[in-house]
XYZ file of N, CA and C in Angstrom:
855
model
N 22.459 8.743 2.135
C 21.385 9.146 2.736
C 19.933 9.054 3.171
N 19.432 8.804 4.085
C 18.417 8.198 4.654
C 16.980 8.723 4.306
N 16.131 8.689 3.686
C 14.838 9.807 3.236
C 14.317 8.579 4.090
N 13.217 9.213 5.465
C 12.391 9.341 6.614
C 11.145 9.756 6.738
N 10.013 9.752 6.967
C 8.719 10.817 6.989
C 8.673 9.696 8.426
N 9.111 10.524 9.920
C 9.364 9.728 10.817
C 7.863 9.775 11.832
N 6.951 10.309 11.631
C 6.081 10.273 11.952
C 4.909 8.531 10.862
N 5.568 8.770 9.678
C 4.781 8.050 8.946
C 5.264 6.966 9.003
N 6.968 6.479 9.366
C 7.442 5.077 9.493
C 6.912 4.693 11.011
N 6.930 5.716 12.159
C 6.147 5.224 12.630
C 5.052 4.468 12.995
N 3.970 4.758 12.048
C 2.678 4.062 11.693
C 3.309 3.234 11.293
N 3.829 2.971 10.479
C 4.391 1.338 9.591
C 5.022 0.646 10.289
N 5.939 1.389 11.673
C 6.378 0.124 11.525
C 6.208 -0.156 13.034
N 5.596 0.762 13.552
C 5.147 0.077 15.381
C 4.671 -0.941 15.291
N 3.843 -1.667 14.861
C 3.705 -2.869 14.896
C 4.539 -4.133 14.762
N 5.777 -3.817 13.921
C 6.593 -4.286 13.753
C 7.898 -4.173 15.060
N 8.007 -3.341 16.351
C 8.519 -3.016 16.839
C 7.964 -3.680 18.213
N 6.571 -3.633 18.029
C 5.651 -4.424 18.960
C 5.496 -5.864 18.698
N 6.526 -6.683 17.822
C 5.999 -7.972 16.861
C 4.245 -7.625 16.610
N 4.152 -7.431 16.300
C 2.543 -7.694 15.463
C 2.538 -6.361 14.507
N 3.160 -7.095 13.501
C 3.437 -5.876 11.875
C 1.626 -4.956 11.204
N 2.273 -4.714 11.033
C 0.867 -4.175 10.858
C 0.132 -5.081 9.400
N -0.730 -5.449 8.978
C -1.586 -5.931 8.189
C -2.356 -5.723 7.021
N -3.179 -6.717 6.099
C -3.434 -5.887 5.208
C -5.293 -6.418 5.123
N -5.820 -5.715 3.849
C -6.872 -6.126 4.067
C -8.056 -7.147 2.490
N -8.909 -7.592 3.354
C -8.867 -8.339 2.010
C -10.898 -8.438 2.431
N -11.286 -9.326 1.562
C -12.700 -9.563 1.295
C -13.135 -11.049 1.460
N -13.130 -11.598 2.586
C -13.312 -13.135 2.632
C -14.633 -13.551 2.105
N -14.711 -14.951 2.333
C -16.276 -15.443 2.559
C -16.275 -16.448 0.861
N -16.214 -15.316 -0.182
C -16.948 -15.569 -1.754
C -16.690 -15.972 -2.611
N -15.138 -15.832 -2.221
C -13.874 -16.885 -3.194
C -13.661 -17.785 -3.414
N -13.519 -18.279 -4.730
C -12.940 -19.661 -4.760
C -11.481 -20.242 -4.120
N -12.336 -21.203 -4.350
C -10.638 -22.424 -3.132
C -9.761 -22.136 -3.949
N -8.854 -22.213 -5.372
C -7.893 -22.237 -5.360
C -8.183 -20.937 -6.781
N -6.768 -20.635 -7.402
C -6.913 -19.425 -7.967
C -7.054 -20.075 -9.888
N -8.055 -19.160 -10.739
C -8.152 -19.636 -11.793
C -7.141 -18.943 -12.632
N -7.068 -19.375 -14.371
C -6.327 -18.295 -15.090
C -7.040 -17.105 -15.667
N -5.957 -15.780 -15.872
C -7.384 -14.499 -16.078
C -7.332 -14.869 -17.347
N -8.577 -14.409 -17.624
C -9.569 -14.239 -18.873
C -8.552 -13.489 -19.925
N -8.282 -13.988 -21.254
C -8.098 -13.402 -21.889
C -8.485 -12.040 -22.420
N -7.620 -11.499 -22.500
C -8.161 -9.611 -23.030
C -8.314 -9.242 -24.661
N -9.722 -8.758 -24.910
C -9.893 -8.743 -26.837
C -8.886 -7.824 -26.731
N -8.646 -6.747 -25.743
C -7.711 -5.734 -26.663
C -6.429 -5.335 -25.193
N -5.152 -5.244 -25.924
C -3.713 -4.827 -25.448
C -4.043 -4.122 -24.196
N -3.055 -4.466 -23.098
C -3.337 -4.281 -22.164
C -2.066 -2.871 -22.067
N -2.676 -1.008 -21.878
C -1.728 -0.861 -21.972
C -0.796 -0.657 -20.635
N 0.604 -0.475 -20.738
C 1.455 -1.030 -19.689
C 1.491 1.006 -19.063
N 1.053 0.483 -17.676
C 0.695 1.314 -16.307
C 1.795 2.736 -16.434
N 1.415 3.617 -16.055
C 2.282 5.064 -15.970
C 3.504 4.976 -14.853
N 4.243 4.837 -15.407
C 5.827 5.025 -14.077
C 6.239 6.440 -14.464
N 7.314 6.804 -13.322
C 8.135 8.151 -13.370
C 9.378 7.260 -14.027
N 9.885 8.164 -14.722
C 11.099 8.490 -15.498
C 12.557 8.096 -14.046
N 13.193 7.294 -14.617
C 14.307 7.210 -13.443
C 15.110 8.289 -12.882
N 15.292 7.983 -11.801
C 15.709 9.572 -11.460
C 17.233 9.475 -11.157
N 18.236 10.641 -10.889
C 19.128 10.783 -11.135
C 20.068 9.543 -11.031
N 21.503 9.753 -11.763
C 22.491 8.620 -12.043
C 21.531 7.435 -12.694
N 20.367 7.114 -12.754
C 19.438 6.117 -13.073
C 18.767 5.347 -11.962
N 18.667 6.033 -10.845
C 18.417 5.595 -9.646
C 16.576 5.102 -9.360
N 16.022 4.448 -9.378
C 14.404 4.123 -8.814
C 13.788 5.423 -8.581
N 12.734 5.548 -9.170
C 12.269 6.874 -9.225
C 11.220 7.364 -8.231
N 11.364 8.203 -7.190
C 10.632 8.208 -5.964
C 9.104 9.046 -6.176
N 8.103 8.505 -6.005
C 6.786 9.654 -5.873
C 6.316 9.529 -4.251
N 5.919 11.150 -4.415
C 5.476 10.920 -3.095
C 4.205 12.198 -3.355
N 3.906 12.622 -4.312
C 2.412 12.957 -3.980
C 1.729 13.634 -5.720
N 0.397 13.831 -6.423
C 0.553 14.317 -7.362
C 0.523 15.866 -7.408
N 0.397 16.035 -8.963
C 0.178 17.987 -9.124
C -0.562 18.312 -8.304
N -0.182 19.837 -7.985
C -1.161 20.423 -6.735
C -2.235 21.037 -7.510
N -2.604 21.057 -8.778
C -3.239 22.074 -9.266
C -5.178 21.631 -8.356
N -5.261 22.853 -7.995
C -6.546 23.587 -7.493
C -7.497 23.131 -8.569
N -7.349 23.075 -9.673
C -8.917 22.820 -9.891
C -9.189 21.787 -11.027
N -7.747 20.879 -10.173
C -8.492 19.283 -10.267
C -7.535 18.460 -9.019
N -8.737 19.057 -7.869
C -8.380 18.131 -6.702
C -9.047 16.830 -6.643
N -7.583 16.178 -6.386
C -7.753 14.685 -6.630
C -6.854 13.884 -5.274
N -6.931 12.855 -4.491
C -6.647 12.096 -4.006
C -6.122 10.696 -4.259
N -5.652 9.924 -3.669
C -5.671 8.912 -2.983
C -5.445 7.937 -1.908
N -6.116 7.567 -1.632
C -6.025 6.496 -0.765
C -5.191 5.388 -0.865
N -4.355 5.428 -0.031
C -3.823 4.062 -0.193
C -3.886 3.397 1.019
N -2.907 1.904 1.015
C -3.654 0.860 2.256
C -2.344 -0.201 2.285
N -1.406 0.487 3.353
C -0.457 -0.888 3.540
C -0.921 -1.726 3.967
N -0.795 -3.443 3.523
C -0.441 -4.524 3.369
C 0.273 -5.523 3.951
N 0.314 -4.672 5.363
C 2.386 -5.502 5.163
C 2.259 -6.193 6.635
N 1.476 -8.040 6.103
C 1.480 -8.722 6.675
C 3.475 -9.531 6.607
N 4.543 -9.776 7.718
C 5.925 -10.315 7.413
C 5.914 -11.677 7.470
N 6.916 -12.115 7.613
C 7.339 -13.157 6.967
C 7.323 -14.066 8.302
N 7.590 -14.110 9.336
C 7.369 -14.385 10.451
C 6.034 -14.541 10.964
N 5.135 -13.762 10.721
C 3.944 -13.933 11.021
C 2.466 -14.824 11.250
N 3.619 -16.603 10.107
C 2.561 -17.413 10.183
C 1.969 -18.683 10.918
N 3.041 -18.512 12.160
C 2.522 -19.272 13.184
C 1.382 -18.553 14.121
N 1.328 -17.187 14.226
C -0.082 -15.933 14.402
C -1.048 -16.397 13.840
N -1.258 -16.596 12.786
C -2.712 -16.498 11.742
C -2.783 -18.048 11.561
N -2.133 -18.967 12.062
C -2.238 -20.306 12.001
C -2.770 -20.992 13.224
N -2.887 -19.478 14.418
C -3.272 -19.454 15.742
C -4.823 -18.987 15.389
N -5.043 -18.224 14.794
C -5.943 -18.003 14.457
C -6.486 -16.115 14.356
N -5.457 -15.949 14.405
C -4.844 -14.103 14.621
C -5.583 -13.951 12.526
N -5.720 -13.116 12.875
C -6.635 -12.743 11.339
C -6.083 -10.970 11.475
N -5.325 -11.445 9.841
C -4.750 -9.913 9.362
C -5.749 -9.271 8.001
N -6.912 -9.343 8.289
C -7.908 -9.292 7.007
C -9.002 -8.329 7.894
N -9.713 -7.157 6.558
C -10.473 -6.641 7.421
C -11.628 -6.251 6.188
N -12.459 -7.596 5.960
C -13.088 -7.448 4.978
C -14.349 -6.317 5.427
N -14.711 -5.405 5.977
C -15.560 -4.516 6.304
C -15.012 -3.344 5.944
N -13.539 -3.191 5.860
C -13.088 -1.767 5.008
C -12.893 -2.291 3.749
N -12.760 -3.692 2.727
C -13.190 -3.351 1.336
C -14.542 -3.581 0.735
N -15.541 -3.716 2.018
C -16.934 -3.571 1.837
C -17.190 -2.385 1.988
N -16.259 -1.453 2.645
C -16.482 -0.230 2.241
C -16.522 0.749 1.482
N -15.366 0.416 0.800
C -14.982 1.015 -0.202
C -15.784 0.867 -1.293
N -15.882 -0.811 -1.407
C -17.067 -0.917 -2.577
C -18.550 -0.179 -2.441
N -18.771 -0.223 -1.484
C -19.881 0.475 -0.769
C -19.859 2.386 -1.438
N -18.777 2.551 -0.989
C -18.788 4.554 -1.334
C -17.896 4.671 -2.237
N -17.808 3.641 -3.514
C -17.384 3.487 -4.970
C -15.976 4.162 -4.481
N -14.853 3.978 -4.165
C -14.060 4.801 -3.598
C -12.354 4.324 -3.930
N -12.030 4.181 -5.483
C -11.188 3.473 -6.034
C -9.859 3.294 -4.883
N -8.654 3.178 -4.552
C -8.015 2.592 -3.231
C -6.651 1.954 -4.451
N -5.443 2.031 -3.976
C -4.043 1.434 -4.101
C -3.965 0.436 -2.711
N -3.575 -1.083 -3.139
C -3.330 -1.973 -1.725
C -1.931 -2.049 -2.223
N -0.991 -1.685 -1.372
C 0.319 -1.924 -0.997
C 0.528 -3.229 -0.762
N 0.971 -4.838 -1.118
C 0.402 -5.377 -0.555
C 1.656 -6.614 -0.729
N 1.920 -7.052 0.828
C 2.937 -8.163 0.681
C 2.865 -9.477 -0.103
N 4.783 -9.807 -0.723
C 4.025 -11.402 -0.421
C 3.358 -12.246 0.404
N 3.751 -11.492 1.608
C 3.594 -13.184 2.101
C 1.948 -12.966 2.634
N 1.180 -12.062 2.825
C -0.025 -11.495 3.053
C -0.648 -12.537 1.548
N -0.227 -12.268 1.206
C -1.375 -12.910 -0.730
C -0.826 -14.085 -0.362
N 0.033 -14.736 0.470
C 0.317 -16.507 0.162
C -0.689 -16.544 1.459
N -1.035 -15.751 2.173
C -2.005 -16.330 3.524
C -3.611 -16.317 3.040
N -3.789 -15.235 1.983
C -4.890 -15.116 2.189
C -5.003 -14.726 0.033
N -4.631 -15.920 -0.203
C -4.821 -15.651 -1.916
C -5.912 -15.436 -2.303
N -7.188 -15.846 -1.961
C -8.502 -15.417 -2.416
C -8.948 -13.939 -2.522
N -8.441 -13.520 -1.574
C -8.595 -12.307 -0.646
C -7.587 -11.447 -2.364
N -7.132 -11.655 -1.959
C -5.747 -10.935 -2.732
C -6.481 -10.486 -4.441
N -6.444 -12.390 -4.683
C -7.327 -12.646 -5.919
C -8.018 -11.335 -6.571
N -9.589 -11.313 -5.331
C -10.225 -10.388 -5.299
C -10.388 -9.316 -5.581
N -8.969 -8.630 -4.980
C -8.900 -6.985 -4.738
C -7.984 -7.333 -6.186
N -6.786 -7.990 -6.683
C -6.196 -7.603 -7.586
C -7.366 -7.484 -9.195
N -8.882 -8.377 -8.598
C -9.600 -8.142 -10.063
C -10.838 -7.550 -10.116
N -10.575 -6.381 -8.343
C -11.723 -5.752 -9.100
C -11.130 -4.445 -9.748
N -11.799 -3.811 -11.125
C -11.332 -2.718 -11.154
C -11.371 -1.697 -10.577
N -11.686 -1.324 -9.203
C -11.883 -0.184 -7.859
C -10.842 -0.743 -7.574
N -9.871 -1.498 -7.615
C -8.568 -1.567 -6.893
C -7.170 -1.286 -7.551
N -6.274 -1.605 -7.945
C -5.042 -1.716 -7.637
C -4.519 -2.184 -6.567
N -3.401 -3.762 -7.322
C -2.279 -4.072 -5.916
C -1.303 -3.887 -6.413
N -0.138 -3.050 -5.505
C 1.163 -2.696 -5.986
C 1.794 -3.054 -4.814
N 3.503 -3.184 -4.618
C 4.192 -4.364 -3.769
C 4.408 -3.151 -2.692
N 4.648 -4.188 -2.076
C 5.298 -3.742 -0.591
C 5.886 -4.772 -0.037
N 7.124 -5.415 -1.360
C 7.903 -6.238 -0.560
C 7.228 -7.666 -0.554
N 7.798 -8.702 -0.388
C 7.979 -9.840 0.307
C 7.658 -9.851 1.568
N 8.734 -9.736 2.774
C 8.868 -9.951 3.690
C 7.900 -8.858 4.452
N 8.202 -7.978 4.065
C 8.347 -6.743 5.199
C 9.415 -6.488 6.061
N 10.369 -6.649 5.460
C 12.192 -6.471 6.363
C 12.655 -5.019 5.460
N 13.327 -4.020 6.360
C 13.499 -3.210 6.626
C 14.908 -3.167 4.784
N 15.028 -1.960 4.207
C 16.044 -1.662 2.899
C 16.970 -0.738 3.566
N 16.493 -0.088 4.805
C 17.870 0.196 5.395
C 18.291 -0.143 6.414
N 19.463 0.348 6.846
C 19.393 0.028 8.649
C 18.840 1.029 9.330
N 18.361 0.492 11.381
C 17.973 1.610 11.804
C 16.655 1.979 11.503
N 15.788 0.996 10.606
C 14.383 0.659 10.109
C 13.510 0.759 11.461
N 13.018 1.411 12.514
C 12.350 1.312 13.719
C 12.142 0.214 13.611
N 13.302 -1.167 14.180
C 13.070 -2.107 14.739
C 13.171 -3.496 13.873
N 13.205 -2.946 12.577
C 13.025 -4.271 11.227
C 13.512 -5.222 11.471
N 14.383 -5.559 10.799
C 15.045 -6.710 10.598
C 15.601 -6.538 9.303
N 16.410 -6.354 8.487
C 17.134 -5.549 7.930
C 17.487 -6.954 6.442
N 17.199 -6.025 5.230
C 17.114 -7.424 4.335
C 19.023 -6.457 3.287
N 19.510 -7.417 3.548
C 20.774 -6.990 2.357
C 20.586 -6.592 1.558
N 21.455 -5.742 1.306
C 21.507 -5.035 -0.604
C 21.348 -5.781 -1.326
N 21.970 -6.941 -1.666
C 21.993 -7.945 -2.575
C 20.579 -9.283 -2.489
N 20.066 -8.753 -1.749
C 18.285 -9.137 -1.669
C 17.180 -8.489 -1.496
N 17.614 -7.343 -1.603
C 15.989 -6.486 -2.371
C 15.586 -6.988 -3.630
N 16.291 -7.007 -4.600
C 16.141 -7.165 -5.371
C 15.276 -8.375 -5.843
N 15.624 -9.638 -5.318
C 15.003 -10.767 -5.377
C 13.553 -10.991 -4.065
N 13.747 -9.851 -3.532
C 12.704 -9.766 -2.393
C 11.303 -8.873 -3.517
N 11.316 -8.026 -3.912
C 10.563 -7.130 -4.602
C 9.978 -8.450 -5.427
N 10.728 -9.170 -6.659
C 10.527 -10.156 -7.122
C 9.991 -11.535 -7.195
N 10.434 -12.174 -5.575
C 9.310 -12.816 -5.119
C 7.896 -12.451 -4.581
N 7.503 -10.856 -4.558
C 6.343 -10.531 -3.763
C 5.891 -10.391 -5.254
N 6.041 -10.307 -5.882
C 5.313 -9.973 -7.868
C 4.956 -11.689 -8.017
N 5.808 -12.565 -7.735
C 5.563 -14.024 -8.171
C 4.557 -14.525 -6.929
N 4.409 -13.923 -5.700
C 3.172 -14.049 -5.205
C 2.249 -13.737 -5.438
N 1.790 -12.849 -5.876
C 1.040 -11.956 -6.418
C 0.023 -12.955 -7.791
N 1.148 -13.289 -8.034
C 0.744 -14.074 -9.643
C -0.038 -15.772 -9.080
N 0.706 -16.197 -8.225
C 0.079 -17.336 -7.800
C -1.042 -17.344 -7.211
N -1.394 -16.121 -6.163
C -2.325 -15.763 -5.790
C -4.075 -15.705 -7.022
N -3.234 -15.587 -8.415
C -4.423 -15.135 -9.157
C -4.193 -13.413 -9.682
N -3.532 -12.471 -9.275
C -3.944 -11.258 -8.977
C -3.850 -10.920 -10.182
N -4.293 -10.421 -11.458
C -4.347 -10.389 -12.966
C -2.786 -9.484 -13.437
N -2.772 -8.569 -12.683
C -2.197 -7.574 -13.648
C -1.321 -5.823 -11.941
N -0.547 -6.834 -11.480
C 0.116 -5.791 -10.219
C 1.052 -5.029 -10.679
N 0.428 -3.839 -10.304
C 1.516 -2.045 -10.776
C 2.821 -2.336 -10.149
N 3.970 -1.617 -11.325
C 5.050 -1.733 -11.180
C 5.457 -0.590 -9.883
N 5.038 -0.579 -9.220
C 5.089 0.316 -8.068
C 5.556 -0.307 -6.638
N 5.836 0.416 -5.714
C 6.590 0.078 -4.594
C 6.991 0.864 -3.380
N 6.078 0.066 -2.347
C 6.429 1.533 -1.070
C 7.516 -0.290 -0.409
N 8.553 1.152 0.017
C 9.112 0.831 0.820
C 8.975 0.061 2.400
N 8.649 -0.775 2.754
C 8.585 -0.874 4.460
C 9.333 -0.281 5.141
N 8.347 0.701 5.885
C 8.765 1.272 6.937
C 8.893 2.757 6.622
N 8.862 2.669 5.085
C 9.324 4.381 3.773
C 10.638 4.253 4.393
N 11.007 3.222 4.755
C 12.764 3.653 5.116
C 13.590 3.330 3.529
N 14.712 4.337 3.406
C 15.378 3.737 1.865
C 16.900 4.732 1.731
N 17.439 4.256 0.981
C 18.871 5.038 1.093
C 19.152 5.197 -0.820
N 20.207 5.906 -0.766
C 20.807 5.422 -2.425
C 21.068 4.097 -2.631
N 21.725 3.095 -1.588
C 22.040 2.057 -2.500
C 20.940 1.469 -2.345
N 19.307 1.130 -1.887
C 18.233 0.879 -1.586
C 17.634 0.932 -3.156
N 17.374 2.463 -3.683
C 17.727 3.038 -4.950
C 18.223 2.188 -5.866
N 19.634 1.833 -5.876
C 20.445 1.518 -6.733
C 19.828 0.080 -6.976
N 19.747 -0.636 -6.057
C 19.693 -2.104 -6.196
C 18.331 -2.561 -6.740
N 16.966 -1.628 -6.377
C 15.594 -1.898 -7.584
C 15.532 -1.162 -8.499
N 16.649 -0.878 -9.368
C 16.628 0.032 -10.472
C 16.484 -1.100 -11.321
N 16.924 -2.494 -11.575
C 16.522 -3.619 -12.471
C 15.359 -3.719 -12.194
N 14.664 -3.526 -11.317
C 13.040 -4.546 -11.134
C 12.294 -3.136 -12.166
N 12.962 -2.313 -12.112
C 12.007 -1.462 -13.039
C 10.403 -0.777 -11.933
N 10.651 -0.333 -11.182
C 9.542 -0.269 -9.784
C 9.379 1.742 -10.225
N 8.492 2.133 -9.815
C 8.525 3.251 -8.856
C 8.456 3.413 -7.703
N 9.161 3.781 -6.856
C 8.734 3.881 -5.069
C 7.898 4.760 -5.309
N 7.147 4.391 -4.162
C 6.317 5.299 -3.758
C 5.992 5.489 -2.378
N 6.321 6.542 -2.425
C 5.401 7.048 -0.834
C 4.349 7.849 -0.136
N 4.509 9.015 0.112
C 2.999 9.520 0.289
C 3.269 11.057 1.585
N 2.494 11.913 1.167
C 2.777 12.738 1.582
C 1.339 13.590 3.158
N 1.070 12.066 3.703
C -0.295 12.329 4.827
C -0.493 10.997 5.043
N -0.424 10.964 6.304
C -0.313 10.016 7.322
C -1.464 9.927 8.020
N -2.158 8.971 8.089
C -3.649 9.028 8.813
C -3.753 8.334 10.184
N -2.415 8.177 10.668
C -2.446 7.449 11.665
C -3.201 7.115 12.366
N -3.768 5.383 11.838
C -4.846 4.678 12.298
C -3.787 3.839 12.983
N -2.635 3.593 13.060
C -2.074 2.198 13.460
C -2.572 1.970 15.120
N -3.464 1.190 15.677
C -3.773 1.087 16.882
C -4.585 2.416 17.583
N -5.094 3.288 16.956
C -6.031 4.417 16.884
C -7.373 3.115 17.067
N -8.323 3.949 18.323
C -9.460 3.757 18.548
C -10.307 4.861 18.065
N -9.936 6.000 18.246
C -10.460 6.934 18.220
C -10.854 7.251 16.267
N -11.950 6.786 15.944
C -12.040 6.900 14.072
C -11.769 8.685 14.072
N -12.417 9.355 14.484
C -12.507 10.576 14.507
C -11.207 11.264 14.558
N -10.437 11.135 15.095
C -8.913 11.408 15.340
C -8.144 11.144 13.941
N -8.146 9.692 13.520
C -7.668 9.330 12.357
C -8.749 10.703 11.402
N -9.560 10.439 11.262
C -10.092 11.176 10.354
C -9.889 12.677 9.664
N -9.506 13.071 11.506
C -9.291 14.728 11.051
C -8.053 15.061 10.781
N -6.949 13.682 11.033
C -5.747 14.082 10.779
C -5.682 14.162 9.603
N -6.317 12.547 8.812
C -6.126 13.086 7.216
C -6.873 14.364 6.571
N -7.721 14.702 6.951
C -8.560 15.923 6.942
C -7.911 16.828 6.748
N -7.441 17.367 7.886
C -6.296 18.654 7.824
C -4.877 18.458 6.935
N -4.382 16.734 6.359
C -3.814 16.967 5.522
C -3.379 16.898 4.270
N -4.699 17.005 3.855
C -4.788 16.355 2.477
C -4.846 18.102 1.934
N -4.294 17.319 0.233
C -4.241 19.175 -0.340
C -4.486 18.049 -1.674
N -4.761 18.980 -2.383
C -4.450 18.237 -4.128
C -3.598 17.524 -4.984
N -3.352 16.637 -4.726
C -2.785 15.335 -5.469
C -1.974 14.314 -4.292
N -2.667 14.603 -3.142
C -2.108 13.913 -2.317
C -2.227 12.587 -2.245
N -1.362 11.182 -0.886
C -1.147 10.292 -1.268
C -1.457 10.155 0.072
N -2.598 9.913 0.767
C -2.674 8.961 2.019
C -2.396 7.654 2.217
N -1.636 7.444 3.731
C -0.944 6.272 4.082
C -2.261 5.863 5.323
N -2.751 5.061 4.693
C -3.790 4.228 5.601
C -3.400 2.230 5.923
N -4.529 1.906 7.265
C -3.893 0.552 6.955
C -4.989 -0.063 7.230
N -5.400 -1.745 6.900
C -6.568 -2.605 7.433
C -6.384 -2.961 7.351
N -6.609 -3.291 9.112
C -6.325 -5.033 9.465
C -7.185 -5.322 10.605
N -8.130 -6.002 11.289
C -9.204 -5.989 12.142
C -8.156 -5.557 13.753
N -6.983 -5.965 13.945
C -6.494 -5.717 14.815
C -5.371 -4.958 15.224
N -4.769 -4.668 14.236
C -4.010 -3.275 14.297
C -4.128 -2.441 14.458
N -5.136 -1.806 13.281
C -6.103 -0.716 13.118
C -6.961 -1.146 13.088
N -7.843 -0.674 14.466
C -9.325 -0.792 14.136
C -10.431 0.253 14.033
N -10.149 1.364 13.888
C -10.945 2.571 14.001
C -10.958 2.938 12.119
N -9.630 2.369 11.565
C -9.371 3.277 10.457
C -11.257 2.470 9.211
N -11.887 1.379 9.416
C -13.117 1.694 8.318
C -14.236 2.947 8.565
N -14.207 2.599 9.737
C -14.709 4.146 10.897
C -14.463 5.170 10.671
N -13.258 5.348 9.947
C -12.398 6.907 9.507
C -12.687 6.931 8.139
N -12.321 6.332 7.564
C -13.368 5.826 5.945
C -14.554 6.683 5.770
N -15.483 6.239 6.653
C -16.836 6.672 6.542
C -16.954 8.035 6.951
N -15.894 8.711 7.540
C -16.229 10.478 7.550
C -15.251 10.816 6.726
N -14.127 10.302 6.500
C -13.170 10.803 5.199
C -13.725 11.280 4.121
N -14.506 9.996 3.670
C -15.124 10.264 2.078
C -15.631 11.112 1.419
N -16.776 11.371 2.272
C -18.151 12.454 2.425
C -17.476 13.573 2.222
N -16.466 13.856 3.412
C -16.243 15.216 3.846
C -15.313 15.777 2.449
N -13.949 14.578 2.283
C -13.576 14.956 1.465
C -13.501 15.412 0.073
N -15.486 14.611 -0.625
C -16.203 14.843 -1.849
C -17.262 16.127 -1.524
N -17.487 16.909 -0.270
C -18.546 17.930 0.136
C -17.185 18.998 -0.554
N -15.785 18.338 -0.296
C -14.786 19.733 -0.299
C -14.955 20.126 -2.191
N -14.715 18.638 -2.370
C -14.749 18.826 -4.235
C -13.516 17.914 -4.707
N -13.714 17.527 -3.840
C -12.194 16.294 -4.365
C -12.524 14.912 -4.776
N -11.991 14.494 -5.712
C -12.660 13.088 -6.232
C -11.134 12.290 -6.039
N -11.886 10.782 -6.147
C -10.936 9.942 -5.471
C -10.181 8.708 -6.652
N -9.050 9.115 -6.818
C -8.380 8.477 -7.444
C -7.486 6.732 -7.375
N -6.320 6.340 -8.244
C -6.170 5.028 -7.903
C -4.242 6.069 -7.699
N -3.480 5.353 -7.536
C -2.014 5.828 -6.688
C -1.571 5.837 -8.986
N -2.063 5.075 -9.610
C -1.160 5.278 -11.189
C -2.036 6.519 -12.133
N -2.925 7.107 -11.066
C -3.461 8.325 -12.107
C -3.138 9.114 -11.275
N -2.577 9.186 -10.077
C -1.692 10.422 -9.561
C -0.645 10.485 -10.663
N 0.282 9.009 -10.895
C 1.686 9.296 -11.758
C 1.479 9.353 -13.042
N 0.414 9.331 -13.848
C 0.051 9.357 -15.284
C 0.023 11.107 -15.142
N -0.905 11.183 -14.374
C -1.265 13.137 -14.405
C 0.157 13.870 -14.368
N 0.869 13.068 -13.402
C 2.566 13.476 -13.625
C 3.209 14.042 -14.339
N 3.134 13.523 -15.385
C 3.936 13.789 -17.002
C 4.920 13.259 -17.413
N 5.610 11.899 -15.846
C 6.510 11.453 -15.682
C 7.222 12.091 -14.207
N 7.214 12.672 -13.874
C 7.997 13.859 -13.165
C 8.095 12.878 -11.551
N 8.702 13.010 -10.579
C 8.489 12.764 -9.074
C 8.334 14.175 -8.603
């Protein structure tokens, strides 16, 4: 059984198909050169909310929060899917970050969840650390390499089943080296592609797989209005919106966010991180 959201997968993987995988966001320029240790907390850190295991103990899958109209919440998520083989392009000067988008989210006071690959955190450790230490955001796992966890996932290289868990753990290790103090136990499959074997392989990792129910359609889009309309037309209470943040592959996203946020707020929506939607779900997918 392969579960896919075709339009969403196209958004997430089109860059990989064209050799230009979608990439991540950051806030460059103001971070120290090397990561420092996290400051000790005076109070115990509570465990982030997760879903109960699925049937047969498989990794649970979360797609949206409660649909109650009385509490109109929505989570904006941004995939940071730099692939493992894009190092030479970065070395040649190609930028896979989008500081303006992160600044806009801060300016508008919009909480967000960034699903980051380990490879991106290695390329931009200062930015990964700044995002991870900002209480407005949370960092979640989008694999280390952005290789597919199933066959036939829109041209992505395929990760063998026996390497899936270690790929996830390698990403968490990259986050720790970058100085991210508490990456969340949430995982987004590259391309949104998964099957029963992938869910079984990740069970020991203890993560909740996070999909979405609204596709932003921002990959390679230049019309910010069209991206905004697609999001606004799709959002319902509890929605998880998938977007991207990169200067080259999603150039309209920051402008679209400036339209999306005030419109949804006027409609009575409150922006939350994925962890809040999961907590509100009471452990049920």
